Amino acid sequence: PLLAKKLFQVPFALQLKILKALYQLLGRTSFQLFLEKDKGKYLELLLLALEDEEEEVRELAIIGLAKIGDARATAKLLDLAEELDLEHQVDTVHNEDLAHLFADALVHIGINEELLKGLEVDSPSRNLVAIRTLKGIGSIEAGERLKEVFWHKDRDLQREIARALEEMALIESREFFLEVLEKHKDGDVLKSALIYLGRIRDKNAIEVLFPFLDHQWDDVKETALESLIKIGGDEVLERFARFFEDGNSLHRLMAVYAFGQLKASAYQDLIKAALEDEDVNIRKIALESMAKMCSNHKEALPVVAAKLEDEAPEVRMTLVELMGNCEHDEVLPYLLKALDDSDDWVKIRAIEALVKKGRVTLEITKKLTALIEYSNKIVAVKAIEALGKLQSEEGFHALLEALEIPDFEIQEAVEKSLDQYQQQYEVK
């Protein structure tokens, strides 16, 4: 209180020091509440403080104006943001913090004529700050203002506006985004429109979205696919079923992926058919989809396990990784079988999967022990590491014997695994 009484009885430079002291004493929230008591006087002081050379004073003014600012404050803040060119200076933590301070203050002040001028004038820097402010406000009016200027801005600002409206996800933006999909050519703008329609789960937009699965740019295709999956439902699944049958391998891949993401058990036969597809990527996605949607693992396991004989090692590898994530012990015999695979990377993935499963049996230990002297040293080291994690008496003795192998890397791996036994013993 004593400091506050002195505030308007001293020169400007001292006023700023008193303000800083008050802020340090009260903290941010109480300081802002304190300013409200005599809003008119403090507002004038803070507007002047914005022009101070000392950055700490400017930041303090911004914090205060977030609570008591008006259109004049908005204009000054936009001036300062433009002067500092904030959107091009967010490459350090400090400038990130400063940008957030500006955004927070302008959002709290709200929509006024100066903010709208900042959106409309021919100044990309000022426009960008105004766009981000309106996004932060997030109201229907904010959305309308952004839509009004969209078609009058350059591509970069259109991207920013589209992204803002997509994140705001106002139902009132639906017609705007449908128009964007019809007229716009920029990939980033199109993606914002696609994401928006998925976010609001607009079933009436399914027909509009499907053609974008054939867009020239892959990232647009992928965005359309994810949006359709978010919308989901029978119509989406039926259209993907038609995709599966149309002879286009990319369409088949998308369909199989969608069936898995939507856990569409009614289309399980199509996924099983995809396990035999000529396209390796489709076979991999089919395995992932089966893993996602099959509630009856005893029925699904023999079907997918047959792919351990697939001609493509990447398919076998995918299957082994999926089995490592499976909670059922019925996968263990298949993982043991994968240790005998002709491809060393399938072997490695099988070892990792067994470690993830965490089960210790005599057969697992024997299989891993047999790999200690394998010709590929990466496989051998992986097996040694696994014996250190899947601890058993037999594994311990196998590691002791492996100390005799005249290879520095093998010996180093063995010693680390034996240390794990020692640590486990000390814990017990």
CSV table of C-alpha atoms in Angstrom, one decimal:
chain,number,residue,atom,x,y,z
A,1,PRO,CA,0.0,0.0,0.0
A,2,LEU,CA,2.8,2.4,0.9
A,3,LEU,CA,4.5,1.9,-2.5
A,4,ALA,CA,1.2,2.3,-4.3
A,5,LYS,CA,0.5,5.7,-2.6
A,6,LYS,CA,3.9,7.0,-3.7
A,7,LEU,CA,3.5,5.8,-7.3
A,8,PHE,CA,1.9,8.9,-8.8
A,9,GLN,CA,4.0,11.4,-6.6
A,10,VAL,CA,7.3,10.6,-8.2
A,11,PRO,CA,9.0,11.0,-11.6
A,12,PHE,CA,8.3,8.5,-14.4
A,13,ALA,CA,11.6,6.6,-14.1
A,14,LEU,CA,10.9,6.0,-10.4
A,15,GLN,CA,7.3,5.1,-11.1
A,16,LEU,CA,8.6,2.2,-13.3
A,17,LYS,CA,10.8,1.0,-10.4
A,18,ILE,CA,7.9,1.1,-8.0
A,19,LEU,CA,5.8,-0.9,-10.5
A,20,LYS,CA,8.5,-3.5,-10.8
A,21,ALA,CA,8.7,-3.7,-7.0
A,22,LEU,CA,5.0,-4.1,-6.7
A,23,TYR,CA,5.1,-6.9,-9.3
A,24,GLN,CA,7.8,-8.7,-7.4
A,25,LEU,CA,5.9,-8.4,-4.1
A,26,LEU,CA,2.4,-9.3,-5.4
A,27,GLY,CA,3.1,-11.8,-8.1
A,28,ARG,CA,1.4,-11.8,-11.5
A,29,THR,CA,-2.3,-12.5,-10.5
A,30,SER,CA,-2.4,-10.1,-7.5
A,31,PHE,CA,-0.5,-7.5,-9.5
A,32,GLN,CA,-3.1,-7.6,-12.2
A,33,LEU,CA,-6.0,-7.4,-9.7
A,34,PHE,CA,-4.2,-4.4,-8.0
A,35,LEU,CA,-4.1,-2.5,-11.3
A,36,GLU,CA,-7.9,-2.8,-11.7
A,37,LYS,CA,-8.5,-0.6,-8.6
A,38,ASP,CA,-7.4,2.5,-10.5
A,39,LYS,CA,-7.6,1.3,-14.1
A,40,GLY,CA,-7.5,4.7,-15.8
A,41,LYS,CA,-4.3,6.0,-14.2
A,42,TYR,CA,-2.4,2.7,-14.4
A,43,LEU,CA,-3.4,2.2,-18.1
A,44,GLU,CA,-1.7,5.5,-19.0
A,45,LEU,CA,1.4,4.5,-17.1
A,46,LEU,CA,1.6,1.0,-18.7
A,47,LEU,CA,1.1,2.5,-22.2
A,48,LEU,CA,4.1,4.7,-21.6
A,49,ALA,CA,6.1,1.8,-20.1
A,50,LEU,CA,5.6,-0.2,-23.3
A,51,GLU,CA,8.0,2.3,-25.0
A,52,ASP,CA,10.7,1.9,-22.3
A,53,GLU,CA,14.1,0.7,-23.5
A,54,GLU,CA,14.4,-1.9,-20.7
A,55,GLU,CA,12.9,-5.2,-21.8
A,56,GLU,CA,11.9,-6.2,-18.2
A,57,VAL,CA,9.8,-3.0,-18.0
A,58,ARG,CA,8.1,-3.7,-21.4
A,59,GLU,CA,7.3,-7.3,-20.3
A,60,LEU,CA,5.8,-5.9,-17.1
A,61,ALA,CA,3.6,-3.5,-19.1
A,62,ILE,CA,2.4,-6.3,-21.3
A,63,ILE,CA,1.4,-8.4,-18.3
A,64,GLY,CA,-0.5,-5.4,-16.8
A,65,LEU,CA,-2.2,-4.5,-20.1
A,66,ALA,CA,-3.5,-8.1,-20.4
A,67,LYS,CA,-5.8,-7.2,-17.5
A,68,ILE,CA,-6.7,-3.5,-18.0
A,69,GLY,CA,-5.8,-2.9,-21.7
A,70,ASP,CA,-8.2,-1.3,-24.3
A,71,ALA,CA,-8.0,-0.5,-28.0
A,72,ARG,CA,-5.1,1.8,-27.4
A,73,ALA,CA,-3.2,-1.0,-25.8
A,74,THR,CA,-4.0,-3.3,-28.7
A,75,ALA,CA,-2.6,-0.8,-31.1
A,76,LYS,CA,0.6,-0.3,-29.1
A,77,LEU,CA,1.1,-4.0,-28.6
A,78,LEU,CA,0.6,-4.6,-32.3
A,79,ASP,CA,3.1,-1.8,-33.1
A,80,LEU,CA,5.7,-3.4,-30.7
A,81,ALA,CA,5.1,-6.9,-32.0
A,82,GLU,CA,5.6,-5.6,-35.6
A,83,GLU,CA,8.7,-3.7,-34.6
A,84,LEU,CA,10.2,-6.8,-32.9
A,85,ASP,CA,9.1,-9.0,-35.9
A,86,LEU,CA,8.2,-11.7,-33.4
A,87,GLU,CA,7.0,-14.3,-35.8
A,88,HIS,CA,10.5,-14.5,-37.3
A,89,GLN,CA,12.2,-14.6,-33.9
A,90,VAL,CA,10.8,-17.6,-32.2
A,91,ASP,CA,14.0,-19.6,-32.5
A,92,THR,CA,15.0,-19.2,-28.9
A,93,VAL,CA,13.2,-19.9,-25.6
A,94,HIS,CA,13.3,-16.3,-24.7
A,95,ASN,CA,11.6,-15.1,-27.8
A,96,GLU,CA,9.0,-17.9,-27.5
A,97,ASP,CA,8.2,-16.5,-24.1
A,98,LEU,CA,7.9,-13.0,-25.4
A,99,ALA,CA,5.6,-14.1,-28.2
A,100,HIS,CA,3.4,-15.9,-25.7
A,101,LEU,CA,3.3,-12.7,-23.6
A,102,PHE,CA,2.0,-10.7,-26.5
A,103,ALA,CA,-0.5,-13.3,-27.5
A,104,ASP,CA,-1.8,-13.7,-24.0
A,105,ALA,CA,-2.2,-9.9,-23.5
A,106,LEU,CA,-4.0,-9.4,-26.9
A,107,VAL,CA,-6.3,-12.3,-26.3
A,108,HIS,CA,-7.3,-11.0,-22.9
A,109,ILE,CA,-7.9,-7.5,-24.2
A,110,GLY,CA,-10.2,-9.1,-26.8
A,111,ILE,CA,-11.6,-8.0,-30.2
A,112,ASN,CA,-11.7,-4.3,-30.8
A,113,GLU,CA,-11.3,-2.0,-33.8
A,114,GLU,CA,-7.5,-1.9,-33.5
A,115,LEU,CA,-7.2,-5.7,-33.6
A,116,LEU,CA,-9.4,-5.8,-36.7
A,117,LYS,CA,-7.3,-3.1,-38.4
A,118,GLY,CA,-4.3,-5.2,-37.6
A,119,LEU,CA,-5.9,-8.1,-39.4
A,120,GLU,CA,-6.9,-6.0,-42.5
A,121,VAL,CA,-3.9,-3.8,-43.1
A,122,ASP,CA,-1.2,-4.7,-45.7
A,123,SER,CA,1.4,-5.8,-43.1
A,124,PRO,CA,2.1,-9.6,-42.9
A,125,SER,CA,3.8,-9.2,-39.6
A,126,ARG,CA,0.9,-7.3,-38.0
A,127,ASN,CA,-1.6,-9.6,-39.7
A,128,LEU,CA,0.1,-12.7,-38.3
A,129,VAL,CA,-0.1,-11.4,-34.7
A,130,ALA,CA,-3.8,-10.5,-35.2
A,131,ILE,CA,-4.6,-14.0,-36.7
A,132,ARG,CA,-2.9,-15.7,-33.7
A,133,THR,CA,-4.8,-13.4,-31.3
A,134,LEU,CA,-8.2,-14.2,-32.9
A,135,LYS,CA,-7.3,-17.9,-32.8
A,136,GLY,CA,-6.6,-17.6,-29.1
A,137,ILE,CA,-9.9,-15.7,-28.5
A,138,GLY,CA,-11.6,-18.6,-30.3
A,139,SER,CA,-15.1,-17.1,-30.4
A,140,ILE,CA,-17.6,-17.2,-33.3
A,141,GLU,CA,-16.9,-13.6,-34.0
A,142,ALA,CA,-13.2,-14.3,-34.2
A,143,GLY,CA,-13.8,-17.1,-36.7
A,144,GLU,CA,-16.0,-14.8,-38.8
A,145,ARG,CA,-13.4,-12.1,-38.9
A,146,LEU,CA,-10.7,-14.6,-40.1
A,147,LYS,CA,-13.0,-16.0,-42.8
A,148,GLU,CA,-13.8,-12.5,-44.1
A,149,VAL,CA,-10.1,-11.7,-44.9
A,150,PHE,CA,-8.9,-15.2,-45.9
A,151,TRP,CA,-9.3,-14.8,-49.7
A,152,HIS,CA,-7.6,-11.4,-49.7
A,153,LYS,CA,-4.4,-12.6,-48.1
A,154,ASP,CA,-1.3,-14.2,-49.6
A,155,ARG,CA,-0.6,-17.9,-49.4
A,156,ASP,CA,1.4,-17.9,-46.2
A,157,LEU,CA,-1.3,-15.9,-44.3
A,158,GLN,CA,-4.0,-18.1,-45.8
A,159,ARG,CA,-2.2,-21.1,-44.4
A,160,GLU,CA,-2.1,-19.4,-41.0
A,161,ILE,CA,-5.8,-18.5,-41.1
A,162,ALA,CA,-6.8,-22.0,-42.2
A,163,ARG,CA,-4.7,-23.6,-39.4
A,164,ALA,CA,-6.3,-21.2,-36.9
A,165,LEU,CA,-9.8,-22.0,-38.0
A,166,GLU,CA,-9.1,-25.7,-38.1
A,167,GLU,CA,-7.9,-25.6,-34.5
A,168,MET,CA,-10.8,-23.5,-33.4
A,169,ALA,CA,-13.1,-26.2,-34.9
A,170,LEU,CA,-16.2,-24.0,-34.9
A,171,ILE,CA,-19.2,-25.6,-36.6
A,172,GLU,CA,-19.8,-22.3,-38.3
A,173,SER,CA,-16.6,-22.8,-40.3
A,174,ARG,CA,-18.0,-25.9,-42.2
A,175,GLU,CA,-19.2,-24.1,-45.3
A,176,PHE,CA,-16.0,-22.1,-45.5
A,177,PHE,CA,-13.8,-25.2,-45.5
A,178,LEU,CA,-16.0,-26.9,-48.1
A,179,GLU,CA,-15.4,-23.9,-50.3
A,180,VAL,CA,-11.6,-24.2,-49.6
A,181,LEU,CA,-11.6,-27.8,-50.7
A,182,GLU,CA,-13.4,-26.9,-53.9
A,183,LYS,CA,-11.3,-23.8,-54.9
A,184,HIS,CA,-7.9,-24.0,-53.2
A,185,LYS,CA,-4.7,-25.6,-54.6
A,186,ASP,CA,-2.2,-25.2,-51.7
A,187,GLY,CA,-1.5,-28.5,-49.9
A,188,ASP,CA,-1.2,-27.0,-46.4
A,189,VAL,CA,-4.5,-25.1,-46.7
A,190,LEU,CA,-6.2,-28.2,-48.0
A,191,LYS,CA,-4.9,-30.3,-45.1
A,192,SER,CA,-6.3,-27.8,-42.6
A,193,ALA,CA,-9.7,-28.2,-44.3
A,194,LEU,CA,-9.5,-32.0,-44.3
A,195,ILE,CA,-8.4,-32.1,-40.6
A,196,TYR,CA,-11.3,-29.7,-39.7
A,197,LEU,CA,-13.9,-32.0,-41.3
A,198,GLY,CA,-12.5,-35.0,-39.5
A,199,ARG,CA,-12.3,-33.1,-36.3
A,200,ILE,CA,-16.0,-32.2,-36.4
A,201,ARG,CA,-16.8,-35.8,-37.6
A,202,ASP,CA,-18.9,-34.4,-40.5
A,203,LYS,CA,-20.6,-37.5,-42.0
A,204,ASN,CA,-22.1,-35.2,-44.7
A,205,ALA,CA,-18.6,-34.5,-46.0
A,206,ILE,CA,-17.6,-38.1,-46.7
A,207,GLU,CA,-18.3,-37.8,-50.4
A,208,VAL,CA,-16.2,-34.6,-50.6
A,209,LEU,CA,-13.3,-36.2,-48.7
A,210,PHE,CA,-12.9,-39.5,-50.6
A,211,PRO,CA,-11.6,-37.9,-53.9
A,212,PHE,CA,-8.7,-36.4,-51.9
A,213,LEU,CA,-7.4,-40.0,-51.3
A,214,ASP,CA,-6.2,-39.7,-54.9
A,215,HIS,CA,-4.6,-36.2,-54.6
A,216,GLN,CA,-1.3,-35.7,-56.2
A,217,TRP,CA,0.5,-35.1,-52.9
A,218,ASP,CA,1.0,-37.9,-50.4
A,219,ASP,CA,0.6,-35.8,-47.3
A,220,VAL,CA,-2.8,-34.6,-48.5
A,221,LYS,CA,-3.8,-38.2,-49.2
A,222,GLU,CA,-2.8,-39.2,-45.7
A,223,THR,CA,-4.6,-36.4,-44.1
A,224,ALA,CA,-7.8,-37.2,-46.0
A,225,LEU,CA,-7.4,-40.9,-44.9
A,226,GLU,CA,-7.0,-40.0,-41.2
A,227,SER,CA,-10.0,-37.6,-41.4
A,228,LEU,CA,-12.2,-40.3,-42.9
A,229,ILE,CA,-11.1,-42.7,-40.2
A,230,LYS,CA,-12.1,-40.1,-37.6
A,231,ILE,CA,-15.5,-39.8,-39.1
A,232,GLY,CA,-15.9,-43.6,-39.3
A,233,GLY,CA,-19.3,-45.3,-39.6
A,234,ASP,CA,-20.9,-47.7,-42.1
A,235,GLU,CA,-20.7,-45.4,-45.1
A,236,VAL,CA,-17.0,-44.9,-44.8
A,237,LEU,CA,-16.4,-48.7,-44.4
A,238,GLU,CA,-18.6,-49.5,-47.4
A,239,ARG,CA,-16.7,-47.1,-49.6
A,240,PHE,CA,-13.4,-48.5,-48.4
A,241,ALA,CA,-14.7,-52.0,-49.2
A,242,ARG,CA,-15.3,-50.8,-52.8
A,243,PHE,CA,-11.8,-49.4,-52.8
A,244,PHE,CA,-10.4,-52.8,-51.8
A,245,GLU,CA,-12.0,-54.4,-54.9
A,246,ASP,CA,-11.2,-51.7,-57.5
A,247,GLY,CA,-7.8,-53.1,-58.6
A,248,ASN,CA,-5.7,-50.1,-57.3
A,249,SER,CA,-3.0,-51.3,-54.9
A,250,LEU,CA,-2.9,-47.9,-53.1
A,251,HIS,CA,-6.6,-48.1,-52.6
A,252,ARG,CA,-6.3,-51.6,-51.2
A,253,LEU,CA,-3.6,-50.5,-48.8
A,254,MET,CA,-5.8,-47.6,-47.6
A,255,ALA,CA,-8.8,-49.8,-47.2
A,256,VAL,CA,-6.9,-52.4,-45.1
A,257,TYR,CA,-5.4,-49.7,-42.9
A,258,ALA,CA,-8.8,-48.1,-42.4
A,259,PHE,CA,-10.4,-51.5,-41.5
A,260,GLY,CA,-7.8,-52.0,-38.8
A,261,GLN,CA,-8.0,-48.5,-37.4
A,262,LEU,CA,-11.8,-48.8,-37.2
A,263,LYS,CA,-11.6,-52.4,-35.9
A,264,ALA,CA,-14.1,-53.4,-38.5
A,265,SER,CA,-14.5,-57.1,-37.8
A,266,ALA,CA,-17.2,-57.3,-40.5
A,267,TYR,CA,-14.4,-56.9,-43.1
A,268,GLN,CA,-12.1,-59.4,-41.5
A,269,ASP,CA,-12.3,-61.6,-44.7
A,270,LEU,CA,-10.9,-58.8,-46.8
A,271,ILE,CA,-8.0,-58.4,-44.3
A,272,LYS,CA,-7.3,-62.1,-44.5
A,273,ALA,CA,-7.2,-61.8,-48.3
A,274,ALA,CA,-4.8,-58.9,-48.0
A,275,LEU,CA,-2.4,-61.1,-46.1
A,276,GLU,CA,-1.8,-62.8,-49.5
A,277,ASP,CA,-1.6,-59.6,-51.5
A,278,GLU,CA,1.2,-59.3,-54.1
A,279,ASP,CA,2.2,-56.0,-52.6
A,280,VAL,CA,4.5,-56.4,-49.6
A,281,ASN,CA,3.3,-53.2,-47.9
A,282,ILE,CA,-0.3,-54.3,-48.1
A,283,ARG,CA,0.7,-57.6,-46.4
A,284,LYS,CA,2.4,-55.7,-43.6
A,285,ILE,CA,-0.6,-53.4,-43.1
A,286,ALA,CA,-2.9,-56.4,-43.1
A,287,LEU,CA,-0.9,-58.0,-40.3
A,288,GLU,CA,-1.2,-54.7,-38.3
A,289,SER,CA,-4.9,-54.5,-38.9
A,290,MET,CA,-5.5,-58.1,-37.8
A,291,ALA,CA,-3.6,-57.3,-34.6
A,292,LYS,CA,-5.8,-54.3,-33.9
A,293,MET,CA,-9.2,-55.8,-34.6
A,294,CYS,CA,-9.1,-59.5,-33.6
A,295,SER,CA,-10.7,-60.0,-30.2
A,296,ASN,CA,-10.4,-63.8,-30.6
A,297,HIS,CA,-6.6,-64.2,-30.7
A,298,LYS,CA,-6.9,-68.0,-30.8
A,299,GLU,CA,-8.7,-67.8,-34.1
A,300,ALA,CA,-6.5,-65.0,-35.5
A,301,LEU,CA,-3.1,-66.3,-34.4
A,302,PRO,CA,-2.8,-69.3,-36.8
A,303,VAL,CA,-3.9,-67.1,-39.7
A,304,VAL,CA,-1.2,-64.4,-39.1
A,305,ALA,CA,1.4,-66.9,-37.9
A,306,ALA,CA,1.4,-68.4,-41.4
A,307,LYS,CA,3.1,-65.2,-42.5
A,308,LEU,CA,6.3,-66.4,-40.7
A,309,GLU,CA,6.8,-68.2,-44.0
A,310,ASP,CA,6.3,-65.0,-46.1
A,311,GLU,CA,8.9,-64.5,-48.8
A,312,ALA,CA,9.5,-60.9,-47.7
A,313,PRO,CA,11.7,-60.5,-44.6
A,314,GLU,CA,10.0,-57.1,-43.8
A,315,VAL,CA,6.6,-58.9,-43.5
A,316,ARG,CA,8.1,-61.5,-41.2
A,317,MET,CA,9.7,-58.8,-39.2
A,318,THR,CA,6.4,-56.9,-38.9
A,319,LEU,CA,4.7,-60.1,-37.6
A,320,VAL,CA,7.4,-60.7,-35.0
A,321,GLU,CA,7.2,-57.1,-33.7
A,322,LEU,CA,3.4,-57.4,-33.4
A,323,MET,CA,3.8,-60.7,-31.5
A,324,GLY,CA,6.2,-59.0,-29.1
A,325,ASN,CA,3.4,-56.6,-28.2
A,326,CYS,CA,0.8,-59.3,-27.8
A,327,GLU,CA,-0.2,-60.1,-24.2
A,328,HIS,CA,-1.0,-63.7,-24.8
A,329,ASP,CA,1.7,-66.4,-24.3
A,330,GLU,CA,0.4,-68.4,-27.2
A,331,VAL,CA,2.8,-66.3,-29.4
A,332,LEU,CA,5.9,-67.7,-27.7
A,333,PRO,CA,6.3,-70.8,-29.9
A,334,TYR,CA,6.1,-68.6,-33.0
A,335,LEU,CA,8.8,-66.3,-31.6
A,336,LEU,CA,11.0,-69.2,-30.9
A,337,LYS,CA,10.5,-70.4,-34.5
A,338,ALA,CA,11.5,-66.9,-35.7
A,339,LEU,CA,14.9,-67.3,-34.0
A,340,ASP,CA,15.6,-69.8,-36.8
A,341,ASP,CA,14.7,-67.4,-39.5
A,342,SER,CA,17.1,-67.1,-42.5
A,343,ASP,CA,17.1,-63.3,-42.1
A,344,ASP,CA,19.3,-62.0,-39.3
A,345,TRP,CA,17.1,-58.9,-38.7
A,346,VAL,CA,14.1,-61.2,-38.1
A,347,LYS,CA,16.2,-63.1,-35.6
A,348,ILE,CA,17.0,-59.8,-33.9
A,349,ARG,CA,13.4,-58.7,-33.7
A,350,ALA,CA,12.5,-62.1,-32.3
A,351,ILE,CA,15.1,-61.7,-29.6
A,352,GLU,CA,13.7,-58.2,-28.7
A,353,ALA,CA,10.2,-59.5,-28.7
A,354,LEU,CA,11.1,-62.3,-26.3
A,355,VAL,CA,12.7,-59.8,-24.0
A,356,LYS,CA,9.6,-57.6,-24.2
A,357,LYS,CA,7.4,-60.6,-23.3
A,358,GLY,CA,9.6,-61.3,-20.3
A,359,ARG,CA,8.9,-65.0,-20.1
A,360,VAL,CA,11.7,-67.3,-19.0
A,361,THR,CA,11.6,-71.0,-20.1
A,362,LEU,CA,14.3,-73.6,-20.6
A,363,GLU,CA,13.6,-73.7,-24.3
A,364,ILE,CA,13.9,-69.9,-24.7
A,365,THR,CA,17.2,-70.0,-22.7
A,366,LYS,CA,18.6,-72.9,-24.9
A,367,LYS,CA,17.6,-71.1,-28.1
A,368,LEU,CA,19.3,-67.8,-27.0
A,369,THR,CA,22.4,-69.7,-25.7
A,370,ALA,CA,22.7,-71.3,-29.2
A,371,LEU,CA,23.0,-67.8,-30.7
A,372,ILE,CA,25.9,-66.7,-28.5
A,373,GLU,CA,28.5,-67.9,-31.1
A,374,TYR,CA,26.4,-67.0,-34.1
A,375,SER,CA,28.3,-65.7,-37.1
A,376,ASN,CA,26.5,-62.3,-37.1
A,377,LYS,CA,27.9,-60.5,-34.1
A,378,ILE,CA,24.9,-58.2,-33.7
A,379,VAL,CA,22.7,-61.3,-33.3
A,380,ALA,CA,25.1,-62.8,-30.8
A,381,VAL,CA,25.3,-59.6,-28.7
A,382,LYS,CA,21.5,-59.3,-28.7
A,383,ALA,CA,21.2,-62.9,-27.5
A,384,ILE,CA,23.7,-62.3,-24.7
A,385,GLU,CA,21.9,-59.1,-23.7
A,386,ALA,CA,18.6,-61.1,-23.6
A,387,LEU,CA,20.1,-63.7,-21.3
A,388,GLY,CA,21.0,-60.9,-19.0
A,389,LYS,CA,17.4,-59.7,-18.9
A,390,LEU,CA,15.6,-63.1,-19.0
A,391,GLN,CA,17.5,-64.4,-16.0
A,392,SER,CA,17.7,-68.1,-15.2
A,393,GLU,CA,20.3,-70.5,-13.7
A,394,GLU,CA,20.9,-72.1,-17.2
A,395,GLY,CA,21.4,-68.6,-18.7
A,396,PHE,CA,23.8,-67.6,-16.0
A,397,HIS,CA,26.0,-70.7,-16.6
A,398,ALA,CA,25.8,-70.1,-20.4
A,399,LEU,CA,27.1,-66.6,-19.9
A,400,LEU,CA,30.0,-67.8,-17.7
A,401,GLU,CA,31.1,-70.2,-20.4
A,402,ALA,CA,30.8,-67.4,-23.0
A,403,LEU,CA,33.5,-65.5,-21.1
A,404,GLU,CA,36.0,-67.9,-22.8
A,405,ILE,CA,35.1,-66.7,-26.3
A,406,PRO,CA,38.2,-64.7,-27.5
A,407,ASP,CA,36.3,-61.7,-28.8
A,408,PHE,CA,36.4,-58.3,-27.0
A,409,GLU,CA,32.8,-57.2,-27.9
A,410,ILE,CA,31.3,-60.6,-26.9
A,411,GLN,CA,33.2,-60.6,-23.6
A,412,GLU,CA,32.1,-57.0,-22.9
A,413,ALA,CA,28.4,-57.9,-23.6
A,414,VAL,CA,28.7,-61.0,-21.4
A,415,GLU,CA,30.2,-59.0,-18.5
A,416,LYS,CA,27.3,-56.5,-18.7
A,417,SER,CA,24.8,-59.3,-18.7
A,418,LEU,CA,26.4,-61.0,-15.7
A,419,ASP,CA,26.4,-57.6,-13.9
A,420,GLN,CA,22.6,-57.7,-14.2
A,421,TYR,CA,22.5,-61.0,-12.4
A,422,GLN,CA,24.6,-59.5,-9.7
A,423,GLN,CA,22.3,-56.4,-9.4
A,424,GLN,CA,19.3,-58.6,-9.2
A,425,TYR,CA,20.9,-60.7,-6.5
A,426,GLU,CA,21.8,-57.6,-4.5
A,427,VAL,CA,18.2,-56.4,-4.7
A,428,LYS,CA,16.9,-59.7,-3.4
